[in-house]
mmCIF file of C-alpha atoms and ligand atoms in Angstrom:
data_model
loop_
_atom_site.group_PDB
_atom_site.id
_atom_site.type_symbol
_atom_site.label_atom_id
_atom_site.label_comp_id
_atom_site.label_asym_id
_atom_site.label_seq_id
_atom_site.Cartn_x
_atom_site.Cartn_y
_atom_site.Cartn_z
ATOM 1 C CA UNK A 1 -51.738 -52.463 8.526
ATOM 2 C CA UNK A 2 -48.013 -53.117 8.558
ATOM 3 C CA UNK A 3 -47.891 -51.570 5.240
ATOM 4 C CA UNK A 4 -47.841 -48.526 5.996
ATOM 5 C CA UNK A 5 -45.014 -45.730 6.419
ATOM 6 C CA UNK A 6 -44.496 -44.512 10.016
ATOM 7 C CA UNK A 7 -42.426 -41.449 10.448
ATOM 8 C CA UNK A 8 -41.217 -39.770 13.474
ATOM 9 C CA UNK A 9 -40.630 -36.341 13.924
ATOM 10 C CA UNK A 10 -38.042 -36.117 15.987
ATOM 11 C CA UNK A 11 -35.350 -38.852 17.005
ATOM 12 C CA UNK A 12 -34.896 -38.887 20.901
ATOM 13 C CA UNK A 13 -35.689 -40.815 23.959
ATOM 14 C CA UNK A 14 -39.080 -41.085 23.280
ATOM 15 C CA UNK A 15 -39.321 -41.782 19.451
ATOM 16 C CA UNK A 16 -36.160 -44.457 20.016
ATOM 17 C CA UNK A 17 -38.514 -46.259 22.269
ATOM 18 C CA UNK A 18 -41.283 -46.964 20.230
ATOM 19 C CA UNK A 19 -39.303 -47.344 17.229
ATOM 20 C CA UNK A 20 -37.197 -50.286 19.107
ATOM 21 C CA UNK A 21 -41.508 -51.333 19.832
ATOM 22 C CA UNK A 22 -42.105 -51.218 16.354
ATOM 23 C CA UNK A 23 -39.228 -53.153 15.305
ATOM 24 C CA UNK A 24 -39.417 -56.176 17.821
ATOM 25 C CA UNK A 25 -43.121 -56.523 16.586
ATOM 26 C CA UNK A 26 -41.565 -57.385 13.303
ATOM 27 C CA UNK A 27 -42.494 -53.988 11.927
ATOM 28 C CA UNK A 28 -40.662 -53.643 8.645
ATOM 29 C CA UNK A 29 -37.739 -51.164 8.876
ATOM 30 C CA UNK A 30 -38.258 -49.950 5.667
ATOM 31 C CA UNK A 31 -41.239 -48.220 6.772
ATOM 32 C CA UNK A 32 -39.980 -46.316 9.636
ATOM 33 C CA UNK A 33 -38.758 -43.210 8.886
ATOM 34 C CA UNK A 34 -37.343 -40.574 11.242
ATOM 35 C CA UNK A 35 -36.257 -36.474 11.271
ATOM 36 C CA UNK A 36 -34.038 -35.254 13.736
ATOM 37 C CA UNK A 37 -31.637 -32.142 13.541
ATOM 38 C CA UNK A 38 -28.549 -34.149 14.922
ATOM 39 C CA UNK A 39 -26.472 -36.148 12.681
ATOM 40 C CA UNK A 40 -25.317 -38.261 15.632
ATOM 41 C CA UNK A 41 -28.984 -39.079 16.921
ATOM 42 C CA UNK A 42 -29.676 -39.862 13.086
ATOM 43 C CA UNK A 43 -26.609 -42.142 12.553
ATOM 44 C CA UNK A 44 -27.296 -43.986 15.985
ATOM 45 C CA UNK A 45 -31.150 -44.789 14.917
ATOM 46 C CA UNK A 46 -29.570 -46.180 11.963
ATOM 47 C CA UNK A 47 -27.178 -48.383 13.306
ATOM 48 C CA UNK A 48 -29.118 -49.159 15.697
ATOM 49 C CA UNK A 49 -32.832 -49.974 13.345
ATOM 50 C CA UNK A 50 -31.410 -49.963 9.950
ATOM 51 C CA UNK A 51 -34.028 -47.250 9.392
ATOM 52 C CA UNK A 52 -34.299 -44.426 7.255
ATOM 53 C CA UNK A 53 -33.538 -41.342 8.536
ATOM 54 C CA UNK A 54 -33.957 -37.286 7.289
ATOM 55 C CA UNK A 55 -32.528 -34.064 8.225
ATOM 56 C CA UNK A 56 -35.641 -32.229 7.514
ATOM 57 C CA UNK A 57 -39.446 -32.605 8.708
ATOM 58 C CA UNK A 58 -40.914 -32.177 4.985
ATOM 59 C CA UNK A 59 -39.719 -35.300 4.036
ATOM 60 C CA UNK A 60 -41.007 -37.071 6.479
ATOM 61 C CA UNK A 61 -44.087 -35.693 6.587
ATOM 62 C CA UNK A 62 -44.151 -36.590 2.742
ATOM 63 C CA UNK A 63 -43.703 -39.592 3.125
ATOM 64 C CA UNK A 64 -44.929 -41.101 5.993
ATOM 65 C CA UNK A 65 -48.345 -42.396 6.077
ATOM 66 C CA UNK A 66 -48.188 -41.955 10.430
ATOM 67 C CA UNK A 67 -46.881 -39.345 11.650
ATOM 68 C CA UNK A 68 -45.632 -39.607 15.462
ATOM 69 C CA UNK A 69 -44.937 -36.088 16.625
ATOM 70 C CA UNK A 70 -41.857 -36.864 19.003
ATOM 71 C CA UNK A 71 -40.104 -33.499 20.243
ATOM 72 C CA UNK A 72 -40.440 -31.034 22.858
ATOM 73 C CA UNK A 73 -43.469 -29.462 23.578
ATOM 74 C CA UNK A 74 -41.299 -26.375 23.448
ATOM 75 C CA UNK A 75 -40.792 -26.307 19.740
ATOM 76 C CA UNK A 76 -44.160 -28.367 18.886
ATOM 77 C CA UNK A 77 -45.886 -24.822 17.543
ATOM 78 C CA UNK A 78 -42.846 -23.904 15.494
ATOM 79 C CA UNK A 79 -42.351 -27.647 14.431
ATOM 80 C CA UNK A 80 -46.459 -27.607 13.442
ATOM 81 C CA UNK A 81 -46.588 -24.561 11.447
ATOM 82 C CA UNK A 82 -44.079 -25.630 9.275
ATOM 83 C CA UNK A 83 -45.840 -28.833 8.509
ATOM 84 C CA UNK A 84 -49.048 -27.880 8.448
ATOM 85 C CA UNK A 85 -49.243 -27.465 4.567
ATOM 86 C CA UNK A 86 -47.707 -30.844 3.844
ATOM 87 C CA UNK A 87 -49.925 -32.269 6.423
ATOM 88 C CA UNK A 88 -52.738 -31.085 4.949
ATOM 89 C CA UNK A 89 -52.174 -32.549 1.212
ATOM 90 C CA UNK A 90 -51.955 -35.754 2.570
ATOM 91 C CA UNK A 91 -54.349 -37.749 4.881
ATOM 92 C CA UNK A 92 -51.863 -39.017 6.838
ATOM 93 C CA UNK A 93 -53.217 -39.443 10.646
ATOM 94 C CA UNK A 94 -50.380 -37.219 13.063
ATOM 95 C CA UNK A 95 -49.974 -39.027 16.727
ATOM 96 C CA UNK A 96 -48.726 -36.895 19.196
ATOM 97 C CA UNK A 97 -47.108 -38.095 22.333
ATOM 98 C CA UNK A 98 -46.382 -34.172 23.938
ATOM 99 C CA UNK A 99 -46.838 -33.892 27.153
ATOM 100 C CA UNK A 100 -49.671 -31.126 27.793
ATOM 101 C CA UNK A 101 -50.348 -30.188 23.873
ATOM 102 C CA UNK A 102 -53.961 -30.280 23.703
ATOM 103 C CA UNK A 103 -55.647 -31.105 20.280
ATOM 104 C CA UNK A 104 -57.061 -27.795 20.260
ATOM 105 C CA UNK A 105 -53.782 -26.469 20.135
ATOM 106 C CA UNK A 106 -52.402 -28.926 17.680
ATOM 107 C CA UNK A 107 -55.402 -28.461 15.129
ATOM 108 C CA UNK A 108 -54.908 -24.591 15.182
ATOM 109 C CA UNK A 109 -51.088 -25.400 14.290
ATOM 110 C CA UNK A 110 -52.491 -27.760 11.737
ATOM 111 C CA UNK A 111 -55.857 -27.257 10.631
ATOM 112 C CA UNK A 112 -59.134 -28.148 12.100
ATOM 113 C CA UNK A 113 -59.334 -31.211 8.950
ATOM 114 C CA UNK A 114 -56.136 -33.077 10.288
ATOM 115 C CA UNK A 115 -56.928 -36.350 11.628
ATOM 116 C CA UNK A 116 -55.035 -36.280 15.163
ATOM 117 C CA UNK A 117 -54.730 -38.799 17.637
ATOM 118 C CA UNK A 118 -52.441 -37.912 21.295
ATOM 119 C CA UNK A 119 -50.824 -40.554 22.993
ATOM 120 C CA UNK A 120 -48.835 -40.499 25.885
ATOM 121 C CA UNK A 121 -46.738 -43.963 26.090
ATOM 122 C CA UNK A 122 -43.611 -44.210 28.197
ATOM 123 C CA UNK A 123 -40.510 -45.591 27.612
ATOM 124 C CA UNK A 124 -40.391 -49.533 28.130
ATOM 125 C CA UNK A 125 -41.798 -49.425 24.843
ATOM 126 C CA UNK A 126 -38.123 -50.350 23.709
ATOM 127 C CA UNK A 127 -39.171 -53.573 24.843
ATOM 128 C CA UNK A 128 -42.670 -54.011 23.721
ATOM 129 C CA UNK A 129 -43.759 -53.245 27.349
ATOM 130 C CA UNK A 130 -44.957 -50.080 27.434
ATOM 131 C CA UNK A 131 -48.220 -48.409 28.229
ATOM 132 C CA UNK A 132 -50.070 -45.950 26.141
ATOM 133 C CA UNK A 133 -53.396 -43.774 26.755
ATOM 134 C CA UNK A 134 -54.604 -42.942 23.739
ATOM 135 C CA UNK A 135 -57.245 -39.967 23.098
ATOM 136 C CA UNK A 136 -58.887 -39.575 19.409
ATOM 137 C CA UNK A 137 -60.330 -36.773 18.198
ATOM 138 C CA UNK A 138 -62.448 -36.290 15.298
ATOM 139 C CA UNK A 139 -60.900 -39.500 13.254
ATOM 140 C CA UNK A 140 -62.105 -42.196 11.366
ATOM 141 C CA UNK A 141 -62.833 -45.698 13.221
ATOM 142 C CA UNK A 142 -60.099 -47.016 10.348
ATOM 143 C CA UNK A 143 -57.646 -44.057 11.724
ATOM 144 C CA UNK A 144 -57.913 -44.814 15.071
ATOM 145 C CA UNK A 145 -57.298 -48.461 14.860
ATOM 146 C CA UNK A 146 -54.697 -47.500 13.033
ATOM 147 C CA UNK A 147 -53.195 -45.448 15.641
ATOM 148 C CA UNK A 148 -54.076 -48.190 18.026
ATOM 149 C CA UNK A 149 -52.033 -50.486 16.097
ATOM 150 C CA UNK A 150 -48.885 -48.599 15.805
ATOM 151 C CA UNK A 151 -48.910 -48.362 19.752
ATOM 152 C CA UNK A 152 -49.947 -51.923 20.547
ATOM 153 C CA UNK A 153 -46.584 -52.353 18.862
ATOM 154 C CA UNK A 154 -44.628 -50.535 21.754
ATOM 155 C CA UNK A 155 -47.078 -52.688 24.777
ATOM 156 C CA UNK A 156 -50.967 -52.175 25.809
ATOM 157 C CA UNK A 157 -53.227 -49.396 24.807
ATOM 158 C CA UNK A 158 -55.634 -47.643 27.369
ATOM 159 C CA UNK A 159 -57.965 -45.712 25.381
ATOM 160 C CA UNK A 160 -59.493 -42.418 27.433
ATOM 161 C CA UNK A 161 -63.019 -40.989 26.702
ATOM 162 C CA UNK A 162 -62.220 -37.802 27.752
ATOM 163 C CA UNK A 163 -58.829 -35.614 26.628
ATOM 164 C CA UNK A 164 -58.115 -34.252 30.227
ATOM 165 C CA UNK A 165 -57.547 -38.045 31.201
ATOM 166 C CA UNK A 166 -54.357 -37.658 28.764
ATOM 167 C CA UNK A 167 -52.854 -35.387 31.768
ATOM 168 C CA UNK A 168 -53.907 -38.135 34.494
ATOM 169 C CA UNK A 169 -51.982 -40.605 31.803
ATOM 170 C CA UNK A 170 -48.926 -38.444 31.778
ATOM 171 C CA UNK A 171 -48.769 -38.279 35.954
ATOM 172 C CA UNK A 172 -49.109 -42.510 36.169
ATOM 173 C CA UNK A 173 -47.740 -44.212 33.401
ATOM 174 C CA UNK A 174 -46.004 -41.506 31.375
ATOM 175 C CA UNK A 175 -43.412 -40.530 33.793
ATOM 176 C CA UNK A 176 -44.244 -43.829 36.102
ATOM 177 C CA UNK A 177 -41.342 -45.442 35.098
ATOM 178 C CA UNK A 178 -38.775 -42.657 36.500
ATOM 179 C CA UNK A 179 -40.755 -42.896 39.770
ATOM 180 C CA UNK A 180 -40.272 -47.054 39.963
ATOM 181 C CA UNK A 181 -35.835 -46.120 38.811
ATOM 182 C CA UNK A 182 -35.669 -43.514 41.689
ATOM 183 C CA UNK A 183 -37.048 -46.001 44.108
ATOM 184 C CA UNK A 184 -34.619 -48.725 42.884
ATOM 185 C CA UNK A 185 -31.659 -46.248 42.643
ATOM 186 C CA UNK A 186 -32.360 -45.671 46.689
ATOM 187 C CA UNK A 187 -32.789 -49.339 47.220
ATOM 188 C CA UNK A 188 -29.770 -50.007 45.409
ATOM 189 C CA UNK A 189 -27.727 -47.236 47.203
ATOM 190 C CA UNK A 190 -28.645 -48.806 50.947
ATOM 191 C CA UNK A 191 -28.276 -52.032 49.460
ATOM 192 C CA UNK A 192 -24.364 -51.497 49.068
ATOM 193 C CA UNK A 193 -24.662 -49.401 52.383
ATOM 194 C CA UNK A 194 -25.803 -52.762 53.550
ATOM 195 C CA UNK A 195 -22.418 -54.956 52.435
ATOM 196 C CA UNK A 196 -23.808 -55.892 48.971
ATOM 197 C CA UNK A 197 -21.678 -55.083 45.910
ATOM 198 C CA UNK A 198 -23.284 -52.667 43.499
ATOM 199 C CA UNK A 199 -23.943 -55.920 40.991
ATOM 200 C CA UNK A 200 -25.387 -58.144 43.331
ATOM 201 C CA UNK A 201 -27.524 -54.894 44.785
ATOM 202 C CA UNK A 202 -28.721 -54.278 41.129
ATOM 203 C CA UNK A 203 -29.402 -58.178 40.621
ATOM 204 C CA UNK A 204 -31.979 -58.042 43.585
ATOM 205 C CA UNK A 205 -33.477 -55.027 43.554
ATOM 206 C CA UNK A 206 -34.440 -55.654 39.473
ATOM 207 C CA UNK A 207 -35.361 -58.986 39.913
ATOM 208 C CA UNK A 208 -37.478 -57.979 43.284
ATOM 209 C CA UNK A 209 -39.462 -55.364 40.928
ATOM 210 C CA UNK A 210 -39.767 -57.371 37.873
ATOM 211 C CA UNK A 211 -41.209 -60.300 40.207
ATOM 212 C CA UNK A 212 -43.796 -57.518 42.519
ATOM 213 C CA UNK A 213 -44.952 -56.312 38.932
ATOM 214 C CA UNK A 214 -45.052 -59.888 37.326
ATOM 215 C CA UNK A 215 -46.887 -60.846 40.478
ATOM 216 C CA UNK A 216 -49.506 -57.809 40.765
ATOM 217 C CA UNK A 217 -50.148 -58.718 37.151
ATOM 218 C CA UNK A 218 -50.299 -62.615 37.142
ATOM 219 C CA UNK A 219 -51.936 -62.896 40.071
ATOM 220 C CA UNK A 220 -54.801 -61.031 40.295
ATOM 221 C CA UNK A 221 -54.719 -59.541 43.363
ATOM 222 C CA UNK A 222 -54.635 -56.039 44.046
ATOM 223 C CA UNK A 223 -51.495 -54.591 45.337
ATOM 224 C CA UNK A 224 -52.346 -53.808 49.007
ATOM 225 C CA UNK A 225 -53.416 -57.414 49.487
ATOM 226 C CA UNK A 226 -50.104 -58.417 47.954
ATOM 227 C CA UNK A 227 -47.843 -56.163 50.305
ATOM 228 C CA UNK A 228 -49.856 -57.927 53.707
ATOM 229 C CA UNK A 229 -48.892 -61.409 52.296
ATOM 230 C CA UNK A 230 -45.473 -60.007 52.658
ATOM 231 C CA UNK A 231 -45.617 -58.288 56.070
ATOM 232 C CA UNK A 232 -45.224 -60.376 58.986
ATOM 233 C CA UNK A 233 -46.134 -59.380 62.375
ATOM 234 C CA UNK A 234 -43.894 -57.977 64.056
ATOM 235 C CA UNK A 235 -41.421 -59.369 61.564
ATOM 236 C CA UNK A 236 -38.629 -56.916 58.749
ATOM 237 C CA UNK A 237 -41.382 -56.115 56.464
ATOM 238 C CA UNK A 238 -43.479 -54.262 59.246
ATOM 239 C CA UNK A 239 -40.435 -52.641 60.314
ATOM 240 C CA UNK A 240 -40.237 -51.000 57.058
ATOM 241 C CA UNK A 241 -43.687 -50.485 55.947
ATOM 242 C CA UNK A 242 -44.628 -48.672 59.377
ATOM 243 C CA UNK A 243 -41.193 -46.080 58.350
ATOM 244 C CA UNK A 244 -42.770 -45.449 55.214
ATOM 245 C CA UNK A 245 -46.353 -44.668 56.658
ATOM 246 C CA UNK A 246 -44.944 -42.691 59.559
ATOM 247 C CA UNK A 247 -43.240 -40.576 57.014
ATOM 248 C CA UNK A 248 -46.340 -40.406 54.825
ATOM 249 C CA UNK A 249 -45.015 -42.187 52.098
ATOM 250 C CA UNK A 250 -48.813 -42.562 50.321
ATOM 251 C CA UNK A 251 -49.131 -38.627 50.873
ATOM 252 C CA UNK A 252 -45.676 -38.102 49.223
ATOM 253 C CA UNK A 253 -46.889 -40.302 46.336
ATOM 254 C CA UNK A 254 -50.524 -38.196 45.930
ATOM 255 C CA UNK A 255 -48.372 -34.664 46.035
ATOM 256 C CA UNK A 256 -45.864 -36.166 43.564
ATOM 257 C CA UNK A 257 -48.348 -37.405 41.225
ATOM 258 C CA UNK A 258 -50.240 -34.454 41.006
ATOM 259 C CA UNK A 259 -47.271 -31.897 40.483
ATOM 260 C CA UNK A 260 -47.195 -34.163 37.719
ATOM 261 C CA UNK A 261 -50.442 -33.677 35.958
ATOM 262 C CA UNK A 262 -50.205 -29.984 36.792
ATOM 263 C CA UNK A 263 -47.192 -29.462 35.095
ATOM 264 C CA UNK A 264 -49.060 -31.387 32.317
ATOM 265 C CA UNK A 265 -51.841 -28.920 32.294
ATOM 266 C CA UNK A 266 -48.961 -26.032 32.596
ATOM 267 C CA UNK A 267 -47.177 -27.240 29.932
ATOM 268 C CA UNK A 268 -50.722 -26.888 27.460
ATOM 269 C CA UNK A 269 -51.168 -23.688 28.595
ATOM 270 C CA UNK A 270 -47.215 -22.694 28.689
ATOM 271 C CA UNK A 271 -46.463 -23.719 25.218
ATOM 272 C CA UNK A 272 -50.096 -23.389 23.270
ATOM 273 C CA UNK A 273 -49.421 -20.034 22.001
ATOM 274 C CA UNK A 274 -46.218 -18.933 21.749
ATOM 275 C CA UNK A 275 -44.633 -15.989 20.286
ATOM 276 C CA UNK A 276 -43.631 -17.470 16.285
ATOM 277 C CA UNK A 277 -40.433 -17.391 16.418
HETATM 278 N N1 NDP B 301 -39.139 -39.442 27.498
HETATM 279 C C1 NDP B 301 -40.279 -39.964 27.915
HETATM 280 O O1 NDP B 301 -40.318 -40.846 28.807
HETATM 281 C C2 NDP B 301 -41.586 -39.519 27.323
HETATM 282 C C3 NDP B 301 -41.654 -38.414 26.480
HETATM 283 N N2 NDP B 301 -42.867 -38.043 25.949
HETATM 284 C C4 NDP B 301 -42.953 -36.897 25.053
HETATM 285 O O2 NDP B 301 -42.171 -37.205 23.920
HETATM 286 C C5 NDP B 301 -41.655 -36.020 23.361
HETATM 287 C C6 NDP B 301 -40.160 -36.192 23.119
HETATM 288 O O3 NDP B 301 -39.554 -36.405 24.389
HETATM 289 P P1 NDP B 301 -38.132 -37.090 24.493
HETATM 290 O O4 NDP B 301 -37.989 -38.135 23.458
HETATM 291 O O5 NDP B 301 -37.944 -37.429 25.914
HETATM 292 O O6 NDP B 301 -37.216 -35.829 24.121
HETATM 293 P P2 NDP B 301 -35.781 -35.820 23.408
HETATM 294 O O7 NDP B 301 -35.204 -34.467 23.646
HETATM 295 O O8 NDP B 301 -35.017 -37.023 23.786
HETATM 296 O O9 NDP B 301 -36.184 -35.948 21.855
HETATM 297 C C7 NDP B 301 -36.583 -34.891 21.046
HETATM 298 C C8 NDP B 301 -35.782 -34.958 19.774
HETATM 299 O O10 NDP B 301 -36.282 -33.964 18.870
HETATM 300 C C9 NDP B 301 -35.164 -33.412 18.205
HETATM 301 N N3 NDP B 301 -35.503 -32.100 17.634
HETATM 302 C C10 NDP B 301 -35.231 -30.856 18.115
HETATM 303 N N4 NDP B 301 -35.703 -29.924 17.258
HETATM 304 C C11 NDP B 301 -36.294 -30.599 16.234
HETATM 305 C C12 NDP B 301 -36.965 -30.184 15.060
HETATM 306 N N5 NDP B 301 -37.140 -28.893 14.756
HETATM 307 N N6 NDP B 301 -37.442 -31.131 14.233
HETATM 308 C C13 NDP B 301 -37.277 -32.451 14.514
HETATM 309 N N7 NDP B 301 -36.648 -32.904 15.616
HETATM 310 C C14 NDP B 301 -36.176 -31.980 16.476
HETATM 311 C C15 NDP B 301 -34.113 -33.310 19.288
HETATM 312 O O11 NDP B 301 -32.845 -33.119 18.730
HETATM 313 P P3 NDP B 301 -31.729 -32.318 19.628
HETATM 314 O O12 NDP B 301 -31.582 -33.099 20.884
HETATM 315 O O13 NDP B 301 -30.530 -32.347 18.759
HETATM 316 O O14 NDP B 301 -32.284 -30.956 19.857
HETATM 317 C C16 NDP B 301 -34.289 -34.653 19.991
HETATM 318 O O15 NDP B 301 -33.503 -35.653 19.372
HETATM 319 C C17 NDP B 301 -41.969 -34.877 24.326
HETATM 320 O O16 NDP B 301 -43.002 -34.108 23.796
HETATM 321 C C18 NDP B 301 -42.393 -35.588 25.599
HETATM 322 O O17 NDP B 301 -43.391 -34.861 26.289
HETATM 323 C C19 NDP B 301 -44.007 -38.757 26.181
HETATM 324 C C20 NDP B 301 -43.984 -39.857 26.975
HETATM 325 C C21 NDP B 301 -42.802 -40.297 27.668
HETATM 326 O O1 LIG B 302 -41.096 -35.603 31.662
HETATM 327 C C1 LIG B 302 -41.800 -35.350 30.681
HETATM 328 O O2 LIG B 302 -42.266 -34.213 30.518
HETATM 329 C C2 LIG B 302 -42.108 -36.443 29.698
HETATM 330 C C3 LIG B 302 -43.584 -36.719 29.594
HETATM 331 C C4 LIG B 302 -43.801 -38.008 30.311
HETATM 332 C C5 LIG B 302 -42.442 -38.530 30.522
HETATM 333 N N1 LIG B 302 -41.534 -37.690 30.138
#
């Protein structure tokens, strides 16, 4: 339904992501529309999207047919009250992609009739390959393919039966792709340790994850069977793999992903009911 208006609510990281999604998928431009405070994160989105752009919430939220809640958890009660009338004269269906905000809280911002959708993509959307897990609540079959479609724009959907999953999301694919840049950022830095210079160490180690990803995905075959077809006996690979297990890389991974979906579940509870400011 590419006829529709989608408006963002906020103009950052996130919202620049899936509007570069949207746009690649030959989503008109005309009918994105985004609100952010900041004349210089409005002027870049414009430049950059030849989208339309707002310095206030109400207009978007007047306009927009989808609205994609895209700030801070932080200010998402403050940010919700203030809509909440507008939101309700219109059936617009609201997407939010906070991390933590649970519907529950989002409805009692909103009103229990809103039709609300959360999402929690990450940021190769720019690029059409993102990941989204989507959770619906209480909409139509029409509003939630609706939803779907929007994010199918920014890569695949995964939807989630059950709205604690959301918090799992967050921990893999949410922030996944800052886990995959800190692991290239060290395997760049020993590259150059190593004698490479830092554009022939960024050349390999990008083109080494691009091809393990295009691999794990083209291939079939799940990723531990993938690393032994790597790791010869006694060869470099083993030298390497048994460092990382003797440090307990895979428990490092576990703790690190779940700090991650606690904070998720923090953040809910942290910023559900907040003084009004
Ligand atoms: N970044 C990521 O990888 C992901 C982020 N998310 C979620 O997306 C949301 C946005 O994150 P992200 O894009 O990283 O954050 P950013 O800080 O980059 O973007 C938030 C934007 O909202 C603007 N803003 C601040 N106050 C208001 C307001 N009252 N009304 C409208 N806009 C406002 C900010 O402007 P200013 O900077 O001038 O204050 C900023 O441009 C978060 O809830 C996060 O949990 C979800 C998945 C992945
Ligand atoms: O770090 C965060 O809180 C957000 C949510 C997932 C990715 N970035």
């Amino acid at each position: 339904m590419a006829s529709c208006t989608i408006g963002f609510i906020g103009g950052g990281n996130m919202a620049a992501s899936m509007i570069g999604g949207l746009i690649a998928n030959q989503w008109p431009a005309e009918k994105i529309i985004v609100s952010d405070p900041t004349a210089e994160t409005r002027n870049k989105l414009q430049q950059q999207f030849s989208i339309t752009t707002a310095d206030n919430n109400q207009q978007v939220a007047e306009q927009a047919d989808v609205i994609v809640l895209a700030i801070k958890p932080q200010i998402m009660q403050q940010v919700c009250l203030a809509l909440a009338e507008s939101l309700s004269q219109k059936q617009s269906v609201v997407i939010s992609i906070a991390a933590g905000i649970t519907c529950s809280a989002l409805k009692s911002w909103l009103g229990d009739s809103i039709s609300l959708v959360r999402v929690m993509p990450n940021t190769p959307a720019l690029l059409g390959v993102g990941i989204s897990g989507l959770y619906a609540q209480g909409t139509s079959a029409e509003q939630k393919a609706l939803a779907i479609e929007v994010m199918s724009s920014a890569g695949e959907v995964v939807e989630v039966e059950q709205e604690s999953l959301i918090d799992s999301v967050t921990a893999i694919s949410g922030s996944g792709p800052a886990y995959f840049f800190l692991l290239m950022e060290a395997m760049e830095k020993t590259a150059q340790q190593l004698g490479l210079n830092q554009q022939q160490a960024a050349q390999l180690v990008q083109a080494t994850a691009n091809g393990a990803a295009q691999m794990a995905k083209q291939t079939g075959l799940d990723a531990a069977e993938l690393r032994r077809r790597v790791t010869s006996p006694g060869g470099t690979t083993a030298a390497a793999i048994n460092q990382f297990i003797d440090e307990d890389f895979i428990g490092l991974v576990d703790r690190a992903l779940h700090a991650a979906e606690k904070r998720s579940i923090e953040m809910g509870e942290q910023f559900a009911n907040q003084e009004t400011l």
